[in-house]
Coordinates of C-alpha atoms in Angstrom, one line a residue:
Chain A
M907 CA 1.1 0.4 -17.0
N908 CA 3.6 -2.1 -16.8
T909 CA 3.4 -5.5 -14.6
M910 CA 5.4 -4.3 -11.7
D911 CA 3.3 -1.0 -11.5
I912 CA 0.2 -3.2 -11.4
I913 CA 1.7 -5.6 -8.8
D914 CA 2.9 -2.8 -6.6
S915 CA -0.1 -0.6 -6.7
R916 CA -2.2 -2.9 -4.4
I917 CA -5.5 -1.1 -5.5
D918 CA -8.8 -2.1 -6.6
P919 CA -9.4 0.0 -9.7
W920 CA -13.3 -1.1 -9.9
E921 CA -13.8 0.0 -6.3
I922 CA -11.9 3.3 -6.7
L923 CA -13.9 4.1 -9.9
G924 CA -17.2 2.9 -8.2
V925 CA -18.0 0.5 -11.2
S926 CA -18.9 -3.0 -11.3
G927 CA -16.5 -6.0 -12.3
D928 CA -18.3 -6.1 -16.0
A929 CA -18.4 -2.4 -16.5
G930 CA -17.3 -1.7 -20.1
D931 CA -14.9 1.1 -21.6
R932 CA -17.6 3.6 -21.8
E933 CA -18.9 3.3 -18.4
I934 CA -15.3 3.2 -16.9
E935 CA -14.5 6.3 -18.7
E936 CA -17.6 8.1 -17.4
A937 CA -17.0 7.0 -13.9
W938 CA -13.3 8.2 -14.4
R939 CA -14.4 11.7 -15.4
K940 CA -17.2 11.7 -12.7
R941 CA -14.6 10.9 -10.1
S942 CA -11.9 13.2 -11.4
A943 CA -14.3 16.0 -11.4
G944 CA -15.5 15.4 -7.9
G945 CA -12.3 15.8 -6.2
G946 CA -10.5 13.1 -4.2
N947 CA -7.2 11.8 -5.0
R948 CA -6.8 12.3 -8.8
D949 CA -3.6 10.4 -9.2
K950 CA -5.2 7.6 -7.7
I951 CA -8.3 7.9 -9.7
H952 CA -6.2 8.3 -12.8
Q953 CA -4.0 5.4 -12.0
A954 CA -7.1 3.2 -11.5
Y955 CA -8.4 4.5 -14.9
K956 CA -5.3 3.5 -16.6
M957 CA -5.6 -0.1 -15.1
I958 CA -8.8 -0.8 -16.4
C959 CA -9.6 1.5 -19.4
G960 CA -9.5 -1.2 -22.2
E961 CA -10.2 -4.9 -22.6
R962 CA -6.6 -5.7 -22.9
E963 CA -5.8 -3.7 -19.7
R964 CA -8.5 -5.5 -17.7
A965 CA -7.3 -8.7 -19.0
M966 CA -3.9 -7.9 -17.6
Y967 CA -5.1 -7.0 -14.4
R968 CA -7.0 -10.0 -13.9
L969 CA -4.0 -12.1 -14.6
L970 CA -2.0 -10.3 -12.2
S971 CA -4.8 -10.7 -9.4
P972 CA -5.3 -11.7 -6.8
G973 CA -2.3 -9.7 -5.1
T974 CA -0.4 -11.6 -2.5
P975 CA -2.6 -11.4 0.6
E976 CA -0.8 -10.2 3.6
N977 CA -2.3 -12.8 5.9
L978 CA -4.8 -15.4 6.4
K979 CA -7.4 -13.4 8.5
D980 CA -7.6 -11.0 5.5
I981 CA -8.5 -13.9 3.1
K982 CA -11.3 -15.1 5.7
D983 CA -12.6 -11.4 6.0
G984 CA -12.8 -11.2 2.4
M985 CA -14.6 -14.6 1.9
P986 CA -18.4 -14.5 0.8
L987 CA -20.9 -15.5 3.4
R988 CA -21.7 -19.2 2.8
S989 CA -25.3 -19.0 2.3
R990 CA -27.6 -22.1 2.8
Y991 CA -31.0 -22.7 1.4
S992 CA -33.3 -23.5 4.2
G993 CA -36.9 -22.7 2.7
P994 CA -39.0 -19.8 3.4
G995 CA -40.3 -21.1 6.7
V996 CA -37.4 -19.8 8.7
W997 CA -37.8 -16.4 7.3
Y998 CA -41.6 -16.2 7.8
S999 CA -41.1 -17.8 11.3
A1000 CA -38.5 -15.0 12.3
L1001 CA -40.5 -12.1 10.8
K1002 CA -43.6 -13.4 12.5
R1003 CA -42.0 -13.3 15.9
E1004 CA -40.4 -9.8 15.0
V1005 CA -44.1 -8.5 14.2
E1006 CA -45.2 -9.8 17.4
R1007 CA -42.4 -8.3 19.5
T1008 CA -43.0 -5.1 17.9
L1009 CA -46.6 -5.2 18.6
T1010 CA -46.0 -5.9 22.2
D1011 CA -43.6 -3.1 22.4
R1012 CA -46.0 -0.7 20.6
D1013 CA -49.2 -1.7 22.2
G1014 CA -48.3 -4.3 25.3
N1015 CA -50.8 -6.3 23.5
P1016 CA -49.8 -8.7 20.9
E1017 CA -52.4 -9.7 18.3
Chain B
M1110 CA -55.0 -11.6 10.7
I1111 CA -57.1 -13.8 8.3
K1112 CA -60.2 -11.9 9.4
K1113 CA -58.6 -8.9 8.5
I1114 CA -57.3 -9.9 5.2
N1115 CA -60.9 -11.1 4.6
R1116 CA -62.4 -7.8 5.6
Y1117 CA -59.9 -5.9 3.6
C1118 CA -60.8 -7.8 0.4
L1119 CA -64.6 -7.4 1.2
L1120 CA -64.2 -3.5 1.3
N1121 CA -64.1 -1.0 -1.6
D1122 CA -61.1 1.0 -2.3
D1123 CA -62.7 4.6 -1.1
Q1124 CA -63.8 3.3 2.3
P1125 CA -61.7 4.7 5.1
E1126 CA -61.6 1.4 7.0
R1127 CA -59.8 -0.1 4.0
K1128 CA -57.2 2.4 4.1
E1129 CA -56.7 1.6 7.9
L1130 CA -56.6 -2.0 7.1
F1131 CA -54.1 -1.7 4.4
I1132 CA -51.8 0.4 6.8
E1133 CA -52.1 -2.3 9.6
L1134 CA -51.7 -5.3 7.4
R1135 CA -48.7 -3.9 5.6
R1136 CA -47.3 -3.5 8.7
N1137 CA -48.1 -6.8 10.4
L1138 CA -48.6 -9.2 7.4
Y1139 CA -45.6 -11.5 7.9
S1140 CA -46.2 -13.7 5.0
P1141 CA -47.6 -13.6 1.4
A1142 CA -48.4 -17.3 1.9
L1143 CA -50.8 -16.6 4.4
V1144 CA -52.6 -14.6 1.8
A1145 CA -52.2 -17.1 -0.9
S1146 CA -53.8 -19.8 1.6
C1147 CA -57.0 -17.7 1.9
D1148 CA -59.7 -19.7 0.1
F1149 CA -62.0 -16.9 0.3
I1150 CA -60.1 -14.7 -2.0
P1151 CA -61.1 -15.3 -5.8
P1152 CA -58.1 -16.6 -7.7
E1153 CA -58.4 -13.6 -10.3
H1154 CA -58.3 -11.2 -7.4
P1155 CA -55.2 -9.0 -7.9
L1156 CA -54.1 -9.5 -4.2
M1157 CA -54.2 -13.4 -4.7
K1158 CA -52.2 -13.2 -7.8
D1159 CA -49.8 -11.0 -6.5
A1160 CA -49.6 -13.3 -3.3
I1161 CA -49.0 -16.3 -5.3
T1162 CA -46.4 -14.7 -7.2
L1163 CA -44.5 -13.5 -4.2
S1164 CA -45.0 -16.6 -2.1
D1165 CA -43.9 -19.0 -4.9
G1166 CA -40.9 -16.6 -5.7
F1167 CA -40.0 -16.4 -2.2
E1168 CA -40.1 -20.2 -1.8
A1169 CA -38.2 -21.0 -4.9
L1170 CA -35.7 -18.4 -4.0
T1171 CA -35.0 -19.9 -0.6
N1172 CA -34.8 -23.4 -1.8
G1173 CA -32.2 -22.3 -4.4
M1174 CA -34.6 -22.7 -7.3
F1175 CA -35.2 -19.1 -8.2
N1176 CA -34.6 -17.9 -11.8
E1177 CA -34.5 -14.6 -13.6
E1178 CA -37.9 -15.0 -15.1
A1179 CA -39.4 -15.4 -11.7
L1180 CA -37.5 -12.3 -10.5
Q1181 CA -39.1 -10.3 -13.2
D1182 CA -42.4 -11.4 -12.2
V1183 CA -41.9 -10.3 -8.6
K1184 CA -40.8 -6.9 -9.8
K1185 CA -43.9 -6.4 -11.8
I1186 CA -45.7 -6.1 -8.4
S1187 CA -47.3 -2.9 -8.4
S1188 CA -46.2 -0.3 -5.7
T1189 CA -49.7 0.3 -4.8
S1190 CA -50.3 -3.5 -3.9
L1191 CA -50.6 -4.3 -0.5
L1192 CA -47.7 -6.9 -0.8
A1193 CA -45.4 -4.2 -2.7
P1194 CA -42.8 -4.3 0.0
W1195 CA -42.3 -7.9 -0.4
S1196 CA -41.1 -7.4 -3.9
A1197 CA -38.0 -5.2 -2.6
L1198 CA -37.3 -7.9 0.3
I1199 CA -37.2 -10.8 -2.3
S1200 CA -35.1 -8.7 -4.7
G1201 CA -32.8 -8.1 -1.8
V1202 CA -32.8 -11.9 -0.5
H1203 CA -32.0 -12.6 -4.3
R1204 CA -28.9 -10.5 -4.3
F1205 CA -27.8 -12.0 -0.8
Y1206 CA -28.0 -15.5 -2.2
A1207 CA -26.0 -14.1 -5.3
S1208 CA -23.3 -12.7 -3.0
D1209 CA -24.0 -9.2 -4.1
Y1210 CA -24.1 -7.8 -0.6
E1211 CA -23.9 -4.1 -1.5
G1212 CA -27.0 -4.6 -3.8
C1213 CA -28.8 -6.6 -1.1
L1214 CA -28.3 -3.7 1.3
N1215 CA -29.7 -1.3 -1.1
D1216 CA -32.8 -3.2 -1.9
I1217 CA -33.4 -4.2 1.7
E1218 CA -32.7 -0.5 2.7
G1219 CA -35.2 0.7 0.0
I1220 CA -38.2 -1.2 1.5
E1221 CA -40.8 1.0 2.6
E1222 CA -40.9 2.0 6.2
D1223 CA -43.7 0.9 8.8
T1224 CA -44.1 -2.5 6.9
A1225 CA -43.6 -6.1 8.1
P1226 CA -40.6 -6.6 5.4
A1227 CA -38.8 -3.3 6.7
L1228 CA -38.4 -5.2 10.1
F1229 CA -35.5 -7.2 8.1
K1230 CA -33.3 -4.1 7.8
P1231 CA -31.5 -4.3 11.2
F1232 CA -30.9 -8.1 10.6
F1233 CA -29.3 -7.6 7.0
S1234 CA -27.5 -4.6 8.4
A1235 CA -25.9 -6.5 11.2
L1236 CA -25.4 -9.7 9.0
L1237 CA -23.3 -8.0 6.2
N1238 CA -22.0 -4.5 7.7
S1239 CA -20.4 -6.3 10.7
S1240 CA -19.0 -9.1 8.9
G1241 CA -16.8 -6.9 6.6
K1242 CA -18.9 -7.6 3.4
I1243 CA -19.7 -4.2 2.4
P1244 CA -17.2 -1.6 1.4
S1245 CA -16.8 1.1 4.1
G1246 CA -18.3 3.9 2.4
S1247 CA -21.6 2.3 1.9
I1248 CA -22.2 1.1 5.4
V1249 CA -25.4 1.8 7.1
P1250 CA -25.2 3.7 10.0
D1251 CA -26.4 2.4 13.6
T1252 CA -25.3 -1.1 12.7
A1253 CA -26.3 -3.7 15.5
S1254 CA -23.6 -6.3 16.0
P1255 CA -24.9 -9.7 15.2
E1256 CA -24.5 -10.6 19.0
A1257 CA -27.1 -7.8 19.9
L1258 CA -29.7 -9.5 17.5
S1259 CA -32.8 -10.9 19.0
Q1260 CA -33.1 -14.4 19.1
Q1261 CA -35.3 -15.0 16.2
W1262 CA -32.7 -13.2 14.0
K1263 CA -30.0 -15.2 15.5
E1264 CA -32.0 -18.4 14.6
L1265 CA -32.6 -17.2 11.1
K1266 CA -28.8 -16.4 10.6
E1267 CA -27.9 -19.9 11.9
S1268 CA -30.5 -21.4 9.5
I1269 CA -29.3 -19.4 6.1
L1270 CA -25.6 -19.3 6.9
E1271 CA -23.2 -22.5 6.8
N1272 CA -21.2 -23.2 9.8
T1273 CA -17.8 -21.7 9.1
R1274 CA -15.9 -23.2 12.1
V1275 CA -14.4 -25.6 9.3
I1276 CA -12.7 -23.0 7.4
D1277 CA -11.6 -21.4 10.5
D1278 CA -9.9 -24.5 11.6
S1279 CA -8.4 -25.3 8.4
L1280 CA -7.0 -21.8 8.3
D1281 CA -5.5 -22.2 11.7
L1282 CA -4.0 -25.5 10.5
I1283 CA -2.5 -24.0 7.3
Q1284 CA -1.0 -21.1 9.7
E1285 CA 0.7 -23.8 11.8
A1286 CA 2.0 -25.8 9.0
V1287 CA 3.9 -23.1 7.6
S1288 CA 7.3 -24.6 8.2
M1289 CA 6.5 -27.9 6.8
E1290 CA 6.2 -27.8 3.0
D1291 CA 4.4 -31.0 2.7
L1292 CA 1.8 -30.5 5.7
L1293 CA 1.1 -26.7 4.5
L1294 CA 0.4 -28.0 0.8
D1295 CA -1.8 -31.0 1.9
T1296 CA -3.8 -28.9 4.2
A1297 CA -4.1 -25.9 2.0
G1298 CA -5.2 -28.4 -0.9
L1299 CA -8.1 -29.6 1.3
L1300 CA -9.4 -26.5 2.0
V1301 CA -8.9 -25.3 -1.4
R1302 CA -10.8 -28.2 -2.9
D1303 CA -13.6 -27.6 -0.4
I1304 CA -14.2 -23.9 -1.4
I1305 CA -13.1 -23.7 -4.9
K1306 CA -16.2 -24.2 -6.7
E1307 CA -18.1 -21.4 -4.7
D1308 CA -15.3 -19.1 -4.1
R1309 CA -12.3 -19.5 -6.6
E1310 CA -10.8 -16.3 -5.7
S1311 CA -10.4 -17.0 -2.1
A1312 CA -9.3 -20.3 -3.0
C1313 CA -6.5 -18.9 -5.2
K1314 CA -5.5 -16.5 -2.3
I1315 CA -5.0 -19.1 0.1
L1316 CA -2.6 -21.1 -2.3
L1317 CA -0.8 -17.9 -3.2
W1318 CA -0.4 -17.1 0.4
C1319 CA 1.2 -20.7 1.1
F1320 CA 3.6 -20.1 -2.2
E1321 CA 4.6 -16.9 -0.8
Q1322 CA 5.5 -18.5 2.7
L1323 CA 7.3 -21.2 0.9
Q1324 CA 9.4 -18.6 -1.2
V1325 CA 10.6 -16.6 1.7
K1326 CA 12.4 -19.9 2.9
D1327 CA 13.5 -21.2 -0.5
M1328 CA 12.4 -21.3 -4.1
L1329 CA 8.9 -22.9 -5.2
S1330 CA 9.4 -26.6 -5.3
D1331 CA 8.0 -28.6 -8.2
R1332 CA 5.8 -30.3 -5.6
A1333 CA 4.0 -27.1 -4.6
V1334 CA 3.7 -26.1 -8.3
S1335 CA 2.1 -29.4 -9.0
K1336 CA -0.2 -28.9 -6.2
G1337 CA -1.3 -25.8 -7.8
R1338 CA -1.7 -27.3 -11.2
S1339 CA -3.8 -30.3 -9.8
L1340 CA -5.9 -27.9 -7.9
F1341 CA -6.5 -24.9 -10.5
G1342 CA -5.6 -26.7 -13.6
D1343 CA -2.3 -25.9 -15.7
R1344 CA -3.3 -22.3 -16.7
D1345 CA -4.1 -21.1 -13.3
G1346 CA -1.6 -23.5 -11.3
Y1347 CA 1.4 -22.0 -13.3
R1348 CA 0.0 -18.4 -13.1
L1349 CA -0.1 -18.5 -9.6
A1350 CA 3.2 -20.1 -9.4
A1351 CA 4.2 -16.9 -11.6
L1352 CA 2.8 -14.6 -9.5
A1353 CA 4.3 -16.0 -6.2
S1354 CA 7.8 -15.8 -7.9
I1355 CA 7.5 -12.6 -9.5
S1356 CA 9.3 -10.7 -7.0
F1357 CA 11.8 -13.5 -5.4
D1358 CA 12.6 -15.2 -9.0
P1359 CA 11.8 -13.3 -11.9
D1360 CA 13.5 -15.8 -14.2
R1361 CA 11.5 -18.7 -12.8
S1362 CA 8.4 -16.7 -12.9
L1363 CA 9.0 -15.8 -16.8
L1364 CA 9.0 -19.5 -17.6
Y1365 CA 5.6 -20.1 -15.3
W1366 CA 4.1 -17.2 -17.3
L1367 CA 5.2 -18.9 -20.5
H1368 CA 3.6 -22.3 -19.4
S1369 CA 0.6 -20.6 -18.4
L1370 CA 0.0 -18.8 -21.7
Q1371 CA 0.4 -22.2 -23.4
A1372 CA -1.9 -24.0 -21.3
F1373 CA -4.1 -21.1 -22.1
L1374 CA -3.7 -21.4 -25.9
D1375 CA -4.1 -25.1 -25.5
S1376 CA -7.5 -24.7 -24.0
R1377 CA -8.8 -23.6 -27.4
N1378 CA -10.9 -21.1 -25.4
T1379 CA -8.8 -17.8 -26.0
N1380 CA -9.5 -14.6 -26.9
R1381 CA -7.0 -11.9 -28.3
N1382 CA -7.1 -9.5 -25.5
S1383 CA -6.1 -12.1 -23.2
V1384 CA -3.5 -13.4 -25.3
Q1385 CA -2.1 -10.0 -25.7
A1386 CA -2.2 -9.3 -21.9
Y1387 CA -0.2 -12.3 -21.2
L1388 CA 2.4 -11.2 -23.9
S1389 CA 2.7 -7.9 -22.3
I1390 CA 3.4 -9.4 -18.9
I1391 CA 5.7 -12.0 -20.6
R1392 CA 7.4 -9.2 -22.4
D1393 CA 7.9 -7.0 -19.1
M1394 CA 9.4 -10.2 -17.2
A1395 CA 11.6 -10.8 -20.2
E1396 CA 13.0 -7.5 -20.2
S1397 CA 13.8 -7.5 -16.5
V1398 CA 15.2 -11.0 -16.7
E1399 CA 17.5 -10.1 -19.8
Q1400 CA 18.9 -7.1 -17.9
E1401 CA 19.2 -8.3 -14.7
F1402 CA 20.5 -11.8 -14.8
E1403 CA 23.5 -13.6 -16.4
L1404 CA 21.6 -16.2 -18.0
T1405 CA 22.8 -19.8 -18.8
E1406 CA 22.7 -21.2 -22.3
E1407 CA 20.4 -23.8 -21.1
Y1408 CA 17.8 -21.4 -19.7
I1409 CA 18.0 -19.5 -23.2
Q1410 CA 17.3 -22.8 -25.1
L1411 CA 14.4 -23.8 -22.9
T1412 CA 13.1 -20.5 -23.0
G1413 CA 13.3 -20.3 -26.8
S1414 CA 11.7 -23.6 -26.9
L1415 CA 8.7 -22.3 -25.0
V1416 CA 8.3 -19.2 -27.0
S1417 CA 8.7 -21.1 -30.3
D1418 CA 5.7 -23.2 -29.3
I1419 CA 3.7 -20.4 -28.1
A1420 CA 4.4 -18.5 -31.4
E1421 CA 3.3 -21.8 -33.2
S1422 CA 0.1 -21.9 -31.3
I1423 CA -0.7 -18.4 -31.7
G1424 CA -0.2 -18.6 -35.4
H1425 CA -2.4 -21.5 -35.6
I1426 CA -5.4 -19.8 -33.8
Y1427 CA -4.6 -16.3 -35.2
P1428 CA -3.3 -16.9 -38.6
E1429 CA -3.9 -13.2 -39.5
L1430 CA -1.1 -12.0 -37.0
P1431 CA 2.2 -11.4 -38.9
E1432 CA 4.2 -11.3 -35.7
T1433 CA 4.3 -15.1 -35.2
R1434 CA 6.2 -15.8 -38.6
D1435 CA 9.9 -15.2 -38.9
L1436 CA 10.8 -15.2 -35.1
P1437 CA 14.3 -14.3 -34.3
E1438 CA 16.2 -17.3 -32.8
D1439 CA 16.8 -15.4 -29.6
P1440 CA 13.8 -15.9 -27.3
F1441 CA 13.8 -12.3 -25.9
R1442 CA 13.8 -10.6 -29.3
A1443 CA 11.1 -13.5 -30.2
I1444 CA 8.9 -12.1 -27.5
R1445 CA 9.5 -8.6 -28.3
Q1446 CA 8.3 -9.2 -31.8
L1447 CA 5.3 -11.4 -30.8
C1448 CA 4.2 -8.3 -28.9
G1449 CA 4.4 -6.3 -32.1
E1450 CA 7.6 -4.4 -31.3
Q1451 CA 10.1 -3.5 -33.7
V1452 CA 13.0 -5.9 -33.3
Q1453 CA 16.5 -4.4 -32.8
P1454 CA 19.6 -5.9 -34.1
Q1455 CA 20.6 -8.7 -31.3
P1456 CA 23.0 -7.3 -28.6
Q1457 CA 25.8 -9.2 -27.3
R1458 CA 24.7 -11.0 -24.3
K1459 CA 26.8 -12.6 -21.4
V1460 CA 26.2 -16.1 -21.1
R1461 CA 27.0 -18.0 -18.1
E1462 CA 29.1 -21.2 -18.2
V1463 CA 26.7 -23.9 -17.0
K1464 CA 27.9 -26.3 -14.5
T1465 CA 24.5 -27.1 -12.8
A1466 CA 21.0 -26.4 -14.2
A1467 CA 20.0 -23.0 -12.9
V1468 CA 16.3 -23.9 -13.3
Q1469 CA 15.0 -27.3 -12.6
L1470 CA 14.4 -29.2 -16.0
E1471 CA 10.9 -30.3 -14.6
L1472 CA 9.7 -27.1 -15.1
F1473 CA 9.8 -27.4 -18.7
A1474 CA 7.9 -30.6 -19.2
F1475 CA 4.6 -30.2 -20.5

């Protein structure tokens, strides 16, 4: 596939093939065969496979990524959650209250 | 609860009361640390060993000190242990902190039903599904909205997630600054600096979006490209400029790709697949530029200079490659040769008379 084909495709080949970003050639080929045999849009599955079937192709796709986002909201939605380390106490405390609530709901009699 | 743990430890495996307590404790035991704090359980007791592994692991995990070794220890907890459901919970929380949200939900959904850790299922389901972090195909049904969560889960959510209001406000400011280049680049620069370490992809997208907005109005300015280079380094700064101009200004995009490749080669941290991927893109761009544009002699000379430097760097790093030797003078033929293609005799190319520089000279300064 040439550069503009990849730019214009606007697909995530890893997602279409259902493989992780660090999948190797063999895993990708197996996923392609499995998905092709399982129905679905075969053209799209094949296109996704061609995009990432080898290391060079994957490097090319990554160089051409990310595609230009449509709007800032899409970017925001795609951002990972900004997690914070706050110790085990908040987890235990929340669970304790949920356990107590469940007991109350079940028996009307918290321990 | 402590009395029940004590009673559970005193009973033999085959006593019916122990089985009843097992079910009750699995359902109500809200912390492995509670078991670990029970002085009456000897240190060599399997339950105490499991409790210490899990409570230490969970404490390290939720304080950002978890490592693979600790995770493996947690996974070794027997499925018959009173505390086994905590192993799956810790694995899920580990994936949550690693931003593997799909894996997190899978682990959490796999927690045995009717156990205390299983009570986290609606919490994670609401947190991840409704925030759009999971591909639609894997969304767990009956997802509660975060607003519908009970108070304790809302408090937990606030404790484990950073407030995203700063990002929302920054994105609003970027949107408002779209018609003012300086303000747009400065505002975007502040946000990009804030998130680039933990979320480089979103940072790239933000700058790319800004570049696209600037391109719609005019060509990408040197200031914009410099901003990209200062934020992302030369390689990615030029690459993002190349991506942004690929449809609007293919001739400029070609030059940015060449600069990006040169920066990559200068980093001395290359691999052949990436270099070849770069060359494939550059070949495609060069082909399009050569066919569609009437190029100035100046542009051809400057392109030739960049290609020649790149060929020299590639030859230096990969001396076994014959393509870098005896390059044709014409940069477009040289690019094809670098891609390993048979180079045909040079066609007659139309060259435009130069009056003013078609491309800003600053682009070519390393």
